[in-house]
Amino acid sequence: GGLFSESQRIKYTIETRTQGIPDVRTYLLTLKEIRSKRGLIDELGAEAMMMGALDKVEKEIKKPLMRDDKKSMALLTAEFDKINKKLGIRKEDLPKYEEQLELKIAKAQLEELKKDALEAMETQKKREEFKDEAMPDVKSLDIRNFI
C-alpha cells in the first residue's frame, strides 16, 4: 500500500465517501468525520469557518446549498477564499500544506508505532520467563530519533 501518499489516500477516501452526497452541509460534516477518524485536528478552526460560510450562503439563497448548484457554489467558493485570506492561506501555498499534512500523519503513525512498541514491551515485562532480561530503554524509542 505504499503507492499512494497519505494525502492521496485521504483524498480517495473523501471521494468515495462523499460521492453520492448532494448537499454541501452533509458533505462538510462527512469531511469532518473522515478527518477526525484520521486524527487530523483542525488547528486553524477552518471547519467552523467553513460551516459559518455555508450558513451565510444558505441564508442568502433561502434553501440548502446543493453541490450541483453552480451559481450558489460560486458564492460559497468566494466565502472560502475570504476565509483563506483571513487564515493567510494562498492557493499557491496549498501544496505546502499538503506536505505538512503528510508530515503530521507520518508523525501520528510513528506515535502509534511507539505506543504499540511500549505496550508490547510492557506485556513482555509481565511475562515471568523474561523477568531476568533487561528492558530496552524507552528513551531509545523516542520519536525524535526517527525524524
N, CA, C and O atoms as a GROMACS GRO file, in nm:
protein
  588
    1GLY      N    1   0.079  -0.122   0.000
    1GLY     CA    2   0.000   0.000   0.000
    1GLY      C    3   0.082   0.126   0.000
    1GLY      O    4   0.028   0.233   0.028
    2GLY      N    5   0.213   0.119  -0.031
    2GLY     CA    6   0.293   0.239  -0.027
    2GLY      C    7   0.286   0.320  -0.155
    2GLY      O    8   0.361   0.416  -0.172
    3LEU      N    9   0.197   0.283  -0.246
    3LEU     CA   10   0.190   0.352  -0.375
    3LEU      C   11   0.130   0.490  -0.362
    3LEU      O   12   0.167   0.582  -0.436
    4PHE      N   13   0.038   0.505  -0.268
    4PHE     CA   14  -0.030   0.633  -0.253
    4PHE      C   15   0.026   0.706  -0.134
    4PHE      O   16   0.054   0.646  -0.030
    5SER      N   17   0.044   0.836  -0.149
    5SER     CA   18   0.080   0.914  -0.033
    5SER      C   19  -0.042   0.922   0.057
    5SER      O   20  -0.154   0.897   0.013
    6GLU      N   21  -0.021   0.955   0.182
    6GLU     CA   22  -0.132   0.958   0.277
    6GLU      C   23  -0.237   1.059   0.235
    6GLU      O   24  -0.357   1.034   0.251
    7SER      N   25  -0.194   1.175   0.181
    7SER     CA   26  -0.295   1.274   0.143
    7SER      C   27  -0.375   1.225   0.022
    7SER      O   28  -0.493   1.257   0.008
    8GLN      N   29  -0.310   1.147  -0.067
    8GLN     CA   30  -0.385   1.088  -0.178
    8GLN      C   31  -0.487   0.988  -0.126
    8GLN      O   32  -0.599   0.979  -0.175
    9ARG      N   33  -0.445   0.911  -0.025
    9ARG     CA   34  -0.535   0.812   0.034
    9ARG      C   35  -0.656   0.880   0.096
    9ARG      O   36  -0.770   0.835   0.081
   10ILE      N   37  -0.629   0.990   0.167
   10ILE     CA   38  -0.739   1.066   0.228
   10ILE      C   39  -0.830   1.120   0.120
   10ILE      O   40  -0.953   1.116   0.132
   11LYS      N   41  -0.769   1.173   0.013
   11LYS     CA   42  -0.847   1.227  -0.098
   11LYS      C   43  -0.939   1.119  -0.155
   11LYS      O   44  -1.056   1.143  -0.184
   12TYR      N   45  -0.883   0.999  -0.170
   12TYR     CA   46  -0.961   0.887  -0.224
   12TYR      C   47  -1.076   0.852  -0.130
   12TYR      O   48  -1.189   0.833  -0.174
   13THR      N   49  -1.046   0.844  -0.002
   13THR     CA   50  -1.150   0.817   0.098
   13THR      C   51  -1.260   0.920   0.090
   13THR      O   52  -1.378   0.887   0.092
   14ILE      N   53  -1.218   1.047   0.081
   14ILE     CA   54  -1.315   1.157   0.072
   14ILE      C   55  -1.401   1.140  -0.053
   14ILE      O   56  -1.524   1.151  -0.048
   15GLU      N   57  -1.334   1.112  -0.166
   15GLU     CA   58  -1.410   1.098  -0.291
   15GLU      C   59  -1.511   0.985  -0.284
   15GLU      O   60  -1.626   1.001  -0.326
   16THR      N   61  -1.468   0.870  -0.232
   16THR     CA   62  -1.560   0.756  -0.229
   16THR      C   63  -1.671   0.777  -0.126
   16THR      O   64  -1.786   0.742  -0.151
   17ARG      N   65  -1.635   0.833  -0.011
   17ARG     CA   66  -1.735   0.850   0.094
   17ARG      C   67  -1.836   0.961   0.063
   17ARG      O   68  -1.948   0.959   0.113
   18THR      N   69  -1.796   1.059  -0.019
   18THR     CA   70  -1.883   1.175  -0.040
   18THR      C   71  -1.949   1.174  -0.177
   18THR      O   72  -2.026   1.264  -0.210
   19GLN      N   73  -1.919   1.072  -0.258
   19GLN     CA   74  -1.968   1.065  -0.396
   19GLN      C   75  -2.116   1.096  -0.412
   19GLN      O   76  -2.154   1.180  -0.493
   20GLY      N   77  -2.200   1.029  -0.334
   20GLY     CA   78  -2.343   1.042  -0.354
   20GLY      C   79  -2.408   1.153  -0.273
   20GLY      O   80  -2.531   1.164  -0.270
   21ILE      N   81  -2.327   1.236  -0.208
   21ILE     CA   82  -2.385   1.339  -0.120
   21ILE      C   83  -2.421   1.463  -0.202
   21ILE      O   84  -2.334   1.528  -0.258
   22PRO      N   85  -2.552   1.495  -0.209
   22PRO     CA   86  -2.594   1.606  -0.295
   22PRO      C   87  -2.577   1.744  -0.230
   22PRO      O   88  -2.556   1.843  -0.301
   23ASP      N   89  -2.585   1.752  -0.096
   23ASP     CA   90  -2.582   1.886  -0.035
   23ASP      C   91  -2.448   1.912   0.034
   23ASP      O   92  -2.380   1.820   0.080
   24VAL      N   93  -2.414   2.038   0.040
   24VAL     CA   94  -2.284   2.078   0.091
   24VAL      C   95  -2.271   2.053   0.241
   24VAL      O   96  -2.164   2.015   0.288
   25ARG      N   97  -2.379   2.072   0.317
   25ARG     CA   98  -2.371   2.054   0.462
   25ARG      C   99  -2.331   1.911   0.499
   25ARG      O  100  -2.238   1.890   0.578
   26THR      N  101  -2.401   1.813   0.441
   26THR     CA  102  -2.367   1.674   0.469
   26THR      C  103  -2.224   1.644   0.423
   26THR      O  104  -2.150   1.571   0.488
   27TYR      N  105  -2.188   1.702   0.309
   27TYR     CA  106  -2.053   1.684   0.256
   27TYR      C  107  -1.949   1.732   0.358
   27TYR      O  108  -1.854   1.661   0.388
   28LEU      N  109  -1.968   1.855   0.409
   28LEU     CA  110  -1.872   1.910   0.504
   28LEU      C  111  -1.868   1.829   0.634
   28LEU      O  112  -1.761   1.807   0.691
   29LEU      N  113  -1.985   1.784   0.679
   29LEU     CA  114  -1.990   1.703   0.801
   29LEU      C  115  -1.918   1.570   0.781
   29LEU      O  116  -1.851   1.520   0.871
   30THR      N  117  -1.934   1.513   0.661
   30THR     CA  118  -1.866   1.388   0.630
   30THR      C  119  -1.715   1.409   0.627
   30THR      O  120  -1.639   1.326   0.677
   31LEU      N  121  -1.673   1.519   0.568
   31LEU     CA  122  -1.530   1.555   0.566
   31LEU      C  123  -1.476   1.561   0.707
   31LEU      O  124  -1.370   1.506   0.738
   32LYS      N  125  -1.551   1.628   0.792
   32LYS     CA  126  -1.509   1.647   0.930
   32LYS      C  127  -1.491   1.512   0.999
   32LYS      O  128  -1.395   1.490   1.072
   33GLU      N  129  -1.585   1.424   0.973
   33GLU     CA  130  -1.582   1.291   1.032
   33GLU      C  131  -1.460   1.212   0.982
   33GLU      O  132  -1.392   1.146   1.060
   34ILE      N  133  -1.434   1.219   0.852
   34ILE     CA  134  -1.318   1.150   0.795
   34ILE      C  135  -1.190   1.204   0.859
   34ILE      O  136  -1.102   1.128   0.899
   35ARG      N  137  -1.183   1.336   0.869
   35ARG     CA  138  -1.063   1.398   0.927
   35ARG      C  139  -1.044   1.357   1.071
   35ARG      O  140  -0.932   1.323   1.112
   36SER      N  141  -1.152   1.358   1.149
   36SER     CA  142  -1.133   1.325   1.290
   36SER      C  143  -1.100   1.177   1.309
   36SER      O  144  -1.025   1.141   1.399
   37LYS      N  145  -1.157   1.091   1.223
   37LYS     CA  146  -1.121   0.949   1.228
   37LYS      C  147  -0.974   0.928   1.199
   37LYS      O  148  -0.911   0.836   1.252
   38ARG      N  149  -0.919   1.013   1.112
   38ARG     CA  150  -0.778   1.005   1.075
   38ARG      C  151  -0.689   1.077   1.177
   38ARG      O  152  -0.567   1.078   1.165
   39GLY      N  153  -0.754   1.136   1.278
   39GLY     CA  154  -0.678   1.208   1.379
   39GLY      C  155  -0.623   1.340   1.330
   39GLY      O  156  -0.525   1.391   1.384
   40LEU      N  157  -0.687   1.397   1.227
   40LEU     CA  158  -0.643   1.526   1.178
   40LEU      C  159  -0.715   1.637   1.253
   40LEU      O  160  -0.836   1.654   1.240
   41ILE      N  161  -0.639   1.711   1.331
   41ILE     CA  162  -0.701   1.817   1.410
   41ILE      C  163  -0.703   1.945   1.328
   41ILE      O  164  -0.604   1.981   1.263
   42ASP      N  165  -0.815   2.012   1.332
   42ASP     CA  166  -0.831   2.137   1.259
   42ASP      C  167  -0.781   2.251   1.347
   42ASP      O  168  -0.860   2.318   1.414
   43GLU      N  169  -0.648   2.271   1.347
   43GLU     CA  170  -0.589   2.368   1.439
   43GLU      C  171  -0.630   2.511   1.408
   43GLU      O  172  -0.634   2.597   1.496
   44LEU      N  173  -0.659   2.537   1.281
   44LEU     CA  174  -0.690   2.675   1.241
   44LEU      C  175  -0.836   2.711   1.269
   44LEU      O  176  -0.872   2.829   1.263
   45GLY      N  177  -0.919   2.611   1.300
   45GLY     CA  178  -1.061   2.638   1.318
   45GLY      C  179  -1.130   2.661   1.184
   45GLY      O  180  -1.235   2.724   1.178
   46ALA      N  181  -1.070   2.609   1.077
   46ALA     CA  182  -1.123   2.631   0.943
   46ALA      C  183  -1.260   2.565   0.925
   46ALA      O  184  -1.346   2.617   0.853
   47GLU      N  185  -1.280   2.450   0.990
   47GLU     CA  186  -1.407   2.379   0.973
   47GLU      C  187  -1.525   2.465   1.019
   47GLU      O  188  -1.627   2.475   0.950
   48ALA      N  189  -1.509   2.526   1.135
   48ALA     CA  190  -1.615   2.613   1.188
   48ALA      C  191  -1.639   2.732   1.094
   48ALA      O  192  -1.752   2.773   1.073
   49MET      N  193  -1.530   2.785   1.039
   49MET     CA  194  -1.542   2.898   0.946
   49MET      C  195  -1.615   2.855   0.818
   49MET      O  196  -1.696   2.930   0.764
   50MET      N  197  -1.584   2.734   0.771
   50MET     CA  198  -1.649   2.684   0.650
   50MET      C  199  -1.799   2.666   0.674
   50MET      O  200  -1.881   2.698   0.589
   51MET      N  201  -1.833   2.614   0.792
   51MET     CA  202  -1.974   2.598   0.827
   51MET      C  203  -2.042   2.734   0.834
   51MET      O  204  -2.155   2.750   0.789
   52GLY      N  205  -1.973   2.830   0.892
   52GLY     CA  206  -2.026   2.966   0.900
   52GLY      C  207  -2.052   3.024   0.762
   52GLY      O  208  -2.154   3.089   0.738
   53ALA      N  209  -1.957   3.000   0.671
   53ALA     CA  210  -1.972   3.048   0.533
   53ALA      C  211  -2.093   2.981   0.468
   53ALA      O  212  -2.169   3.046   0.396
   54LEU      N  213  -2.109   2.852   0.494
   54LEU     CA  214  -2.223   2.779   0.438
   54LEU      C  215  -2.354   2.837   0.493
   54LEU      O  216  -2.449   2.859   0.417
   55ASP      N  217  -2.359   2.860   0.624
   55ASP     CA  218  -2.479   2.919   0.686
   55ASP      C  219  -2.514   3.050   0.616
   55ASP      O  220  -2.630   3.076   0.584
   56LYS      N  221  -2.412   3.132   0.593
   56LYS     CA  222  -2.432   3.263   0.533
   56LYS      C  223  -2.492   3.249   0.392
   56LYS      O  224  -2.588   3.317   0.357
   57VAL      N  225  -2.433   3.159   0.312
   57VAL     CA  226  -2.481   3.139   0.175
   57VAL      C  227  -2.623   3.083   0.175
   57VAL      O  228  -2.708   3.127   0.097
   58GLU      N  229  -2.649   2.986   0.263
   58GLU     CA  230  -2.783   2.925   0.266
   58GLU      C  231  -2.888   3.026   0.309
   58GLU      O  232  -3.002   3.022   0.262
   59LYS      N  233  -2.850   3.118   0.398
   59LYS     CA  234  -2.943   3.221   0.439
   59LYS      C  235  -2.974   3.312   0.320
   59LYS      O  236  -3.087   3.357   0.301
   60GLU      N  237  -2.870   3.337   0.240
   60GLU     CA  238  -2.884   3.422   0.123
   60GLU      C  239  -2.974   3.358   0.017
   60GLU      O  240  -3.061   3.424  -0.040
   61ILE      N  241  -2.954   3.229  -0.008
   61ILE     CA  242  -3.032   3.163  -0.114
   61ILE      C  243  -3.161   3.102  -0.061
   61ILE      O  244  -3.244   3.051  -0.136
   62LYS      N  245  -3.177   3.108   0.074
   62LYS     CA  246  -3.300   3.062   0.141
   62LYS      C  247  -3.333   2.915   0.116
   62LYS      O  248  -3.450   2.876   0.113
   63LYS      N  249  -3.229   2.834   0.098
   63LYS     CA  250  -3.250   2.689   0.087
   63LYS      C  251  -3.118   2.616   0.107
   63LYS      O  252  -3.011   2.679   0.103
   64PRO      N  253  -3.124   2.485   0.129
   64PRO     CA  254  -2.998   2.412   0.144
   64PRO      C  255  -2.914   2.422   0.016
   64PRO      O  256  -2.967   2.414  -0.095
   65LEU      N  257  -2.784   2.440   0.033
   65LEU     CA  258  -2.695   2.454  -0.083
   65LEU      C  259  -2.662   2.315  -0.139
   65LEU      O  260  -2.611   2.229  -0.069
   66MET      N  261  -2.693   2.297  -0.268
   66MET     CA  262  -2.663   2.171  -0.333
   66MET      C  263  -2.532   2.183  -0.409
   66MET      O  264  -2.499   2.289  -0.462
   67ARG      N  265  -2.457   2.073  -0.414
   67ARG     CA  266  -2.325   2.077  -0.476
   67ARG      C  267  -2.332   2.100  -0.626
   67ARG      O  268  -2.234   2.145  -0.686
   68ASP      N  269  -2.447   2.071  -0.688
   68ASP     CA  270  -2.456   2.092  -0.834
   68ASP      C  271  -2.516   2.228  -0.869
   68ASP      O  272  -2.540   2.257  -0.987
   69ASP      N  273  -2.540   2.311  -0.768
   69ASP     CA  274  -2.592   2.446  -0.790
   69ASP      C  275  -2.474   2.540  -0.815
   69ASP      O  276  -2.422   2.604  -0.722
   70LYS      N  277  -2.433   2.548  -0.941
   70LYS     CA  278  -2.309   2.619  -0.976
   70LYS      C  279  -2.307   2.764  -0.927
   70LYS      O  280  -2.207   2.811  -0.873
   71LYS      N  281  -2.420   2.834  -0.945
   71LYS     CA  282  -2.425   2.976  -0.910
   71LYS      C  283  -2.402   2.995  -0.759
   71LYS      O  284  -2.322   3.078  -0.717
   72SER      N  285  -2.474   2.916  -0.679
   72SER     CA  286  -2.462   2.930  -0.534
   72SER      C  287  -2.329   2.875  -0.484
   72SER      O  288  -2.276   2.924  -0.385
   73MET      N  289  -2.276   2.773  -0.552
   73MET     CA  290  -2.145   2.720  -0.513
   73MET      C  291  -2.038   2.827  -0.532
   73MET      O  292  -1.941   2.834  -0.456
   74ALA      N  293  -2.057   2.912  -0.634
   74ALA     CA  294  -1.962   3.021  -0.658
   74ALA      C  295  -1.961   3.118  -0.539
   74ALA      O  296  -1.856   3.170  -0.502
   75LEU      N  297  -2.080   3.141  -0.480
   75LEU     CA  298  -2.090   3.226  -0.360
   75LEU      C  299  -2.009   3.164  -0.246
   75LEU      O  300  -1.936   3.234  -0.175
   76LEU      N  301  -2.023   3.032  -0.231
   76LEU     CA  302  -1.953   2.962  -0.124
   76LEU      C  303  -1.802   2.968  -0.146
   76LEU      O  304  -1.725   2.992  -0.053
   77THR      N  305  -1.762   2.946  -0.270
   77THR     CA  306  -1.620   2.950  -0.304
   77THR      C  307  -1.562   3.087  -0.270
   77THR      O  308  -1.451   3.098  -0.217
   78ALA      N  309  -1.638   3.192  -0.301
   78ALA     CA  310  -1.595   3.328  -0.269
   78ALA      C  311  -1.576   3.344  -0.118
   78ALA      O  312  -1.480   3.405  -0.072
   79GLU      N  313  -1.671   3.288  -0.042
   79GLU     CA  314  -1.660   3.294   0.105
   79GLU      C  315  -1.536   3.217   0.152
   79GLU      O  316  -1.464   3.263   0.241
   80PHE      N  317  -1.513   3.100   0.092
   80PHE     CA  318  -1.397   3.019   0.129
   80PHE      C  319  -1.267   3.094   0.100
   80PHE      O  320  -1.171   3.087   0.176
   81ASP      N  321  -1.266   3.168  -0.014
   81ASP     CA  322  -1.148   3.247  -0.048
   81ASP      C  323  -1.122   3.352   0.059
   81ASP      O  324  -1.007   3.379   0.096
   82LYS      N  325  -1.230   3.412   0.109
   82LYS     CA  326  -1.216   3.511   0.216
   82LYS      C  327  -1.157   3.447   0.340
   82LYS      O  328  -1.071   3.505   0.407
   83ILE      N  329  -1.204   3.324   0.372
   83ILE     CA  330  -1.152   3.252   0.489
   83ILE      C  331  -1.003   3.226   0.472
   83ILE      O  332  -0.923   3.250   0.563
   84ASN      N  333  -0.966   3.178   0.353
   84ASN     CA  334  -0.825   3.151   0.327
   84ASN      C  335  -0.740   3.276   0.343
   84ASN      O  336  -0.630   3.271   0.398
   85LYS      N  337  -0.794   3.387   0.294
   85LYS     CA  338  -0.723   3.515   0.311
   85LYS      C  339  -0.706   3.545   0.459
   85LYS      O  340  -0.598   3.583   0.504
   86LYS      N  341  -0.816   3.528   0.533
   86LYS     CA  342  -0.813   3.557   0.676
   86LYS      C  343  -0.710   3.468   0.746
   86LYS      O  344  -0.640   3.513   0.838
   87LEU      N  345  -0.702   3.342   0.702
   87LEU     CA  346  -0.608   3.248   0.764
   87LEU      C  347  -0.467   3.264   0.708
   87LEU      O  348  -0.372   3.201   0.754
   88GLY      N  349  -0.455   3.350   0.607
   88GLY     CA  350  -0.326   3.370   0.545
   88GLY      C  351  -0.284   3.255   0.455
   88GLY      O  352  -0.165   3.230   0.435
   89ILE      N  353  -0.383   3.186   0.399
   89ILE     CA  354  -0.353   3.075   0.308
   89ILE      C  355  -0.374   3.122   0.165
   89ILE      O  356  -0.482   3.168   0.129
   90ARG      N  357  -0.271   3.109   0.084
   90ARG     CA  358  -0.285   3.142  -0.057
   90ARG      C  359  -0.295   3.012  -0.135
   90ARG      O  360  -0.234   2.911  -0.100
   91LYS      N  361  -0.374   3.016  -0.244
   91LYS     CA  362  -0.392   2.894  -0.325
   91LYS      C  363  -0.259   2.829  -0.360
   91LYS      O  364  -0.244   2.707  -0.357
   92GLU      N  365  -0.161   2.914  -0.393
   92GLU     CA  366  -0.032   2.858  -0.437
   92GLU      C  367   0.044   2.792  -0.320
   92GLU      O  368   0.142   2.720  -0.342
   93ASP      N  369  -0.001   2.819  -0.197
   93ASP     CA  370   0.065   2.757  -0.081
   93ASP      C  371   0.007   2.620  -0.047
   93ASP      O  372   0.063   2.547   0.035
   94LEU      N  373  -0.106   2.587  -0.109
   94LEU     CA  374  -0.175   2.464  -0.068
   94LEU      C  375  -0.088   2.338  -0.076
   94LEU      O  376  -0.097   2.253   0.013
   95PRO      N  377  -0.003   2.323  -0.181
   95PRO     CA  378   0.082   2.204  -0.182
   95PRO      C  379   0.169   2.194  -0.057
   95PRO      O  380   0.194   2.084  -0.006
   96LYS      N  381   0.214   2.310  -0.008
   96LYS     CA  382   0.296   2.314   0.113
   96LYS      C  383   0.216   2.259   0.231
   96LYS      O  384   0.269   2.184   0.314
   97TYR      N  385   0.088   2.297   0.238
   97TYR     CA  386   0.004   2.248   0.348
   97TYR      C  387  -0.016   2.098   0.338
   97TYR      O  388  -0.026   2.028   0.438
   98GLU      N  389  -0.022   2.050   0.213
   98GLU     CA  390  -0.039   1.907   0.195
   98GLU      C  391   0.083   1.832   0.247
   98GLU      O  392   0.070   1.726   0.308
   99GLU      N  393   0.202   1.888   0.222
   99GLU     CA  394   0.324   1.828   0.273
   99GLU      C  395   0.324   1.825   0.424
   99GLU      O  396   0.361   1.725   0.486
  100GLN      N  397   0.282   1.937   0.483
  100GLN     CA  398   0.278   1.944   0.629
  100GLN      C  399   0.180   1.841   0.683
  100GLN      O  400   0.203   1.780   0.788
  101LEU      N  401   0.070   1.823   0.610
  101LEU     CA  402  -0.030   1.724   0.648
  101LEU      C  403   0.034   1.586   0.647
  101LEU      O  404   0.016   1.508   0.740
  102GLU      N  405   0.110   1.556   0.542
  102GLU     CA  406   0.178   1.428   0.532
  102GLU      C  407   0.270   1.408   0.652
  102GLU      O  408   0.272   1.300   0.713
  103LEU      N  409   0.346   1.511   0.685
  103LEU     CA  410   0.437   1.503   0.799
  103LEU      C  411   0.361   1.475   0.927
  103LEU      O  412   0.400   1.391   1.009
  104LYS      N  413   0.250   1.549   0.942
  104LYS     CA  414   0.169   1.534   1.062
  104LYS      C  415   0.119   1.390   1.074
  104LYS      O  416   0.121   1.331   1.182
  105ILE      N  417   0.074   1.335   0.961
  105ILE     CA  418   0.021   1.200   0.962
  105ILE      C  419   0.133   1.100   0.989
  105ILE      O  420   0.116   1.006   1.066
  106ALA      N  421   0.249   1.123   0.925
  106ALA     CA  422   0.363   1.034   0.947
  106ALA      C  423   0.400   1.033   1.095
  106ALA      O  424   0.428   0.928   1.152
  107LYS      N  425   0.399   1.152   1.156
  107LYS     CA  426   0.433   1.161   1.299
  107LYS      C  427   0.329   1.088   1.384
  107LYS      O  428   0.363   1.017   1.478
  108ALA      N  429   0.202   1.106   1.347
  108ALA     CA  430   0.096   1.039   1.422
  108ALA      C  431   0.113   0.888   1.412
  108ALA      O  432   0.093   0.815   1.509
  109GLN      N  433   0.149   0.841   1.292
  109GLN     CA  434   0.169   0.697   1.274
  109GLN      C  435   0.288   0.648   1.356
  109GLN      O  436   0.284   0.539   1.413
  110LEU      N  437   0.394   0.730   1.361
  110LEU     CA  438   0.509   0.694   1.444
  110LEU      C  439   0.469   0.687   1.591
  110LEU      O  440   0.511   0.597   1.664
  111GLU      N  441   0.388   0.784   1.634
  111GLU     CA  442   0.339   0.783   1.772
  111GLU      C  443   0.266   0.651   1.801
  111GLU      O  444   0.285   0.590   1.906
  112GLU      N  445   0.182   0.610   1.705
  112GLU     CA  446   0.109   0.483   1.718
  112GLU      C  447   0.206   0.367   1.734
  112GLU      O  448   0.192   0.284   1.824
  113LEU      N  449   0.307   0.363   1.645
  113LEU     CA  450   0.406   0.256   1.649
  113LEU      C  451   0.476   0.255   1.784
  113LEU      O  452   0.499   0.149   1.843
  114LYS      N  453   0.510   0.374   1.830
  114LYS     CA  454   0.580   0.386   1.957
  114LYS      C  455   0.492   0.330   2.069
  114LYS      O  456   0.538   0.256   2.156
  115LYS      N  457   0.364   0.368   2.065
  115LYS     CA  458   0.270   0.321   2.167
  115LYS      C  459   0.262   0.168   2.163
  115LYS      O  460   0.265   0.102   2.267
  116ASP      N  461   0.250   0.112   2.042
  116ASP     CA  462   0.244  -0.033   2.027
  116ASP      C  463   0.370  -0.098   2.082
  116ASP      O  464   0.363  -0.200   2.151
  117ALA      N  465   0.486  -0.039   2.050
  117ALA     CA  466   0.612  -0.094   2.096
  117ALA      C  467   0.617  -0.094   2.248
  117ALA      O  468   0.659  -0.191   2.311
  118LEU      N  469   0.575   0.018   2.307
  118LEU     CA  470   0.576   0.028   2.454
  118LEU      C  471   0.483  -0.075   2.515
  118LEU      O  472   0.516  -0.139   2.615
  119GLU      N  473   0.364  -0.090   2.454
  119GLU     CA  474   0.269  -0.188   2.506
  119GLU      C  475   0.325  -0.330   2.496
  119GLU      O  476   0.311  -0.410   2.589
  120ALA      N  477   0.390  -0.359   2.384
  120ALA     CA  478   0.450  -0.491   2.366
  120ALA      C  479   0.557  -0.516   2.472
  120ALA      O  480   0.568  -0.626   2.527
  121MET      N  481   0.636  -0.412   2.499
  121MET     CA  482   0.741  -0.426   2.600
  121MET      C  483   0.682  -0.448   2.738
  121MET      O  484   0.731  -0.530   2.816
  122GLU      N  485   0.575  -0.374   2.768
  122GLU     CA  486   0.507  -0.392   2.897
  122GLU      C  487   0.459  -0.535   2.913
  122GLU      O  488   0.479  -0.598   3.017
  123THR      N  489   0.396  -0.586   2.806
  123THR     CA  490   0.343  -0.723   2.809
  123THR      C  491   0.456  -0.821   2.835
  123THR      O  492   0.443  -0.914   2.914
  124GLN      N  493   0.567  -0.796   2.767
  124GLN     CA  494   0.683  -0.885   2.781
  124GLN      C  495   0.735  -0.880   2.923
  124GLN      O  496   0.776  -0.981   2.980
  125LYS      N  497   0.735  -0.760   2.980
  125LYS     CA  498   0.785  -0.741   3.117
  125LYS      C  499   0.702  -0.825   3.214
  125LYS      O  500   0.753  -0.880   3.312
  126LYS      N  501   0.572  -0.833   3.182
  126LYS     CA  502   0.481  -0.904   3.272
  126LYS      C  503   0.500  -1.055   3.263
  126LYS      O  504   0.464  -1.129   3.355
  127ARG      N  505   0.557  -1.101   3.152
  127ARG     CA  506   0.575  -1.245   3.138
  127ARG      C  507   0.690  -1.293   3.226
  127ARG      O  508   0.801  -1.242   3.218
  128GLU      N  509   0.662  -1.389   3.308
  128GLU     CA  510   0.761  -1.437   3.403
  128GLU      C  511   0.894  -1.474   3.339
  128GLU      O  512   1.000  -1.436   3.389
  129GLU      N  513   0.888  -1.547   3.228
  129GLU     CA  514   1.013  -1.601   3.174
  129GLU      C  515   1.112  -1.494   3.128
  129GLU      O  516   1.229  -1.523   3.103
  130PHE      N  517   1.065  -1.372   3.117
  130PHE     CA  518   1.156  -1.265   3.073
  130PHE      C  519   1.203  -1.180   3.191
  130PHE      O  520   1.265  -1.075   3.172
  131LYS      N  521   1.173  -1.225   3.311
  131LYS     CA  522   1.196  -1.134   3.423
  131LYS      C  523   1.344  -1.102   3.444
  131LYS      O  524   1.377  -1.002   3.508
  132ASP      N  525   1.433  -1.187   3.391
  132ASP     CA  526   1.575  -1.159   3.413
  132ASP      C  527   1.637  -1.076   3.301
  132ASP      O  528   1.749  -1.027   3.313
  133GLU      N  529   1.562  -1.061   3.190
  133GLU     CA  530   1.616  -0.982   3.080
  133GLU      C  531   1.597  -0.833   3.105
  133GLU      O  532   1.493  -0.790   3.154
  134ALA      N  533   1.697  -0.756   3.070
  134ALA     CA  534   1.684  -0.610   3.085
  134ALA      C  535   1.588  -0.557   2.979
  134ALA      O  536   1.586  -0.603   2.865
  135MET      N  537   1.509  -0.459   3.020
  135MET     CA  538   1.417  -0.397   2.925
  135MET      C  539   1.496  -0.300   2.837
  135MET      O  540   1.587  -0.233   2.885
  136PRO      N  541   1.461  -0.292   2.708
  136PRO     CA  542   1.523  -0.185   2.628
  136PRO      C  543   1.480  -0.050   2.683
  136PRO      O  544   1.368  -0.034   2.731
  137ASP      N  545   1.568   0.044   2.676
  137ASP     CA  546   1.538   0.176   2.730
  137ASP      C  547   1.432   0.245   2.645
  137ASP      O  548   1.445   0.256   2.523
  138VAL      N  549   1.327   0.290   2.712
  138VAL     CA  550   1.217   0.358   2.641
  138VAL      C  551   1.269   0.479   2.565
  138VAL      O  552   1.222   0.509   2.455
  139LYS      N  553   1.365   0.548   2.623
  139LYS     CA  554   1.416   0.668   2.559
  139LYS      C  555   1.476   0.638   2.422
  139LYS      O  556   1.477   0.724   2.334
  140SER      N  557   1.526   0.517   2.404
  140SER     CA  558   1.585   0.483   2.274
  140SER      C  559   1.478   0.474   2.168
  140SER      O  560   1.507   0.468   2.048
  141LEU      N  561   1.350   0.472   2.212
  141LEU     CA  562   1.240   0.467   2.117
  141LEU      C  563   1.182   0.605   2.093
  141LEU      O  564   1.077   0.620   2.029
  142ASP      N  565   1.250   0.706   2.144
  142ASP     CA  566   1.195   0.841   2.130
  142ASP      C  567   1.172   0.874   1.982
  142ASP      O  568   1.257   0.848   1.897
  143ILE      N  569   1.057   0.930   1.956
  143ILE     CA  570   1.015   0.955   1.818
  143ILE      C  571   1.111   1.048   1.746
  143ILE      O  572   1.126   1.039   1.624
  144ARG      N  573   1.176   1.136   1.821
  144ARG     CA  574   1.267   1.231   1.755
  144ARG      C  575   1.382   1.160   1.685
  144ARG      O  576   1.442   1.214   1.592
  145ASN      N  577   1.412   1.038   1.730
  145ASN     CA  578   1.519   0.961   1.665
  145ASN      C  579   1.480   0.915   1.526
  145ASN      O  580   1.566   0.876   1.447
  146PHE      N  581   1.350   0.918   1.495
  146PHE     CA  582   1.305   0.868   1.366
  146PHE      C  583   1.282   0.979   1.266
  146PHE      O  584   1.253   0.954   1.149
  147ILE      N  585   1.296   1.102   1.311
  147ILE     CA  586   1.257   1.214   1.223
  147ILE      C  587   1.380   1.278   1.160
  147ILE      O  588   1.368   1.374   1.083
   0.00000   0.00000   0.00000
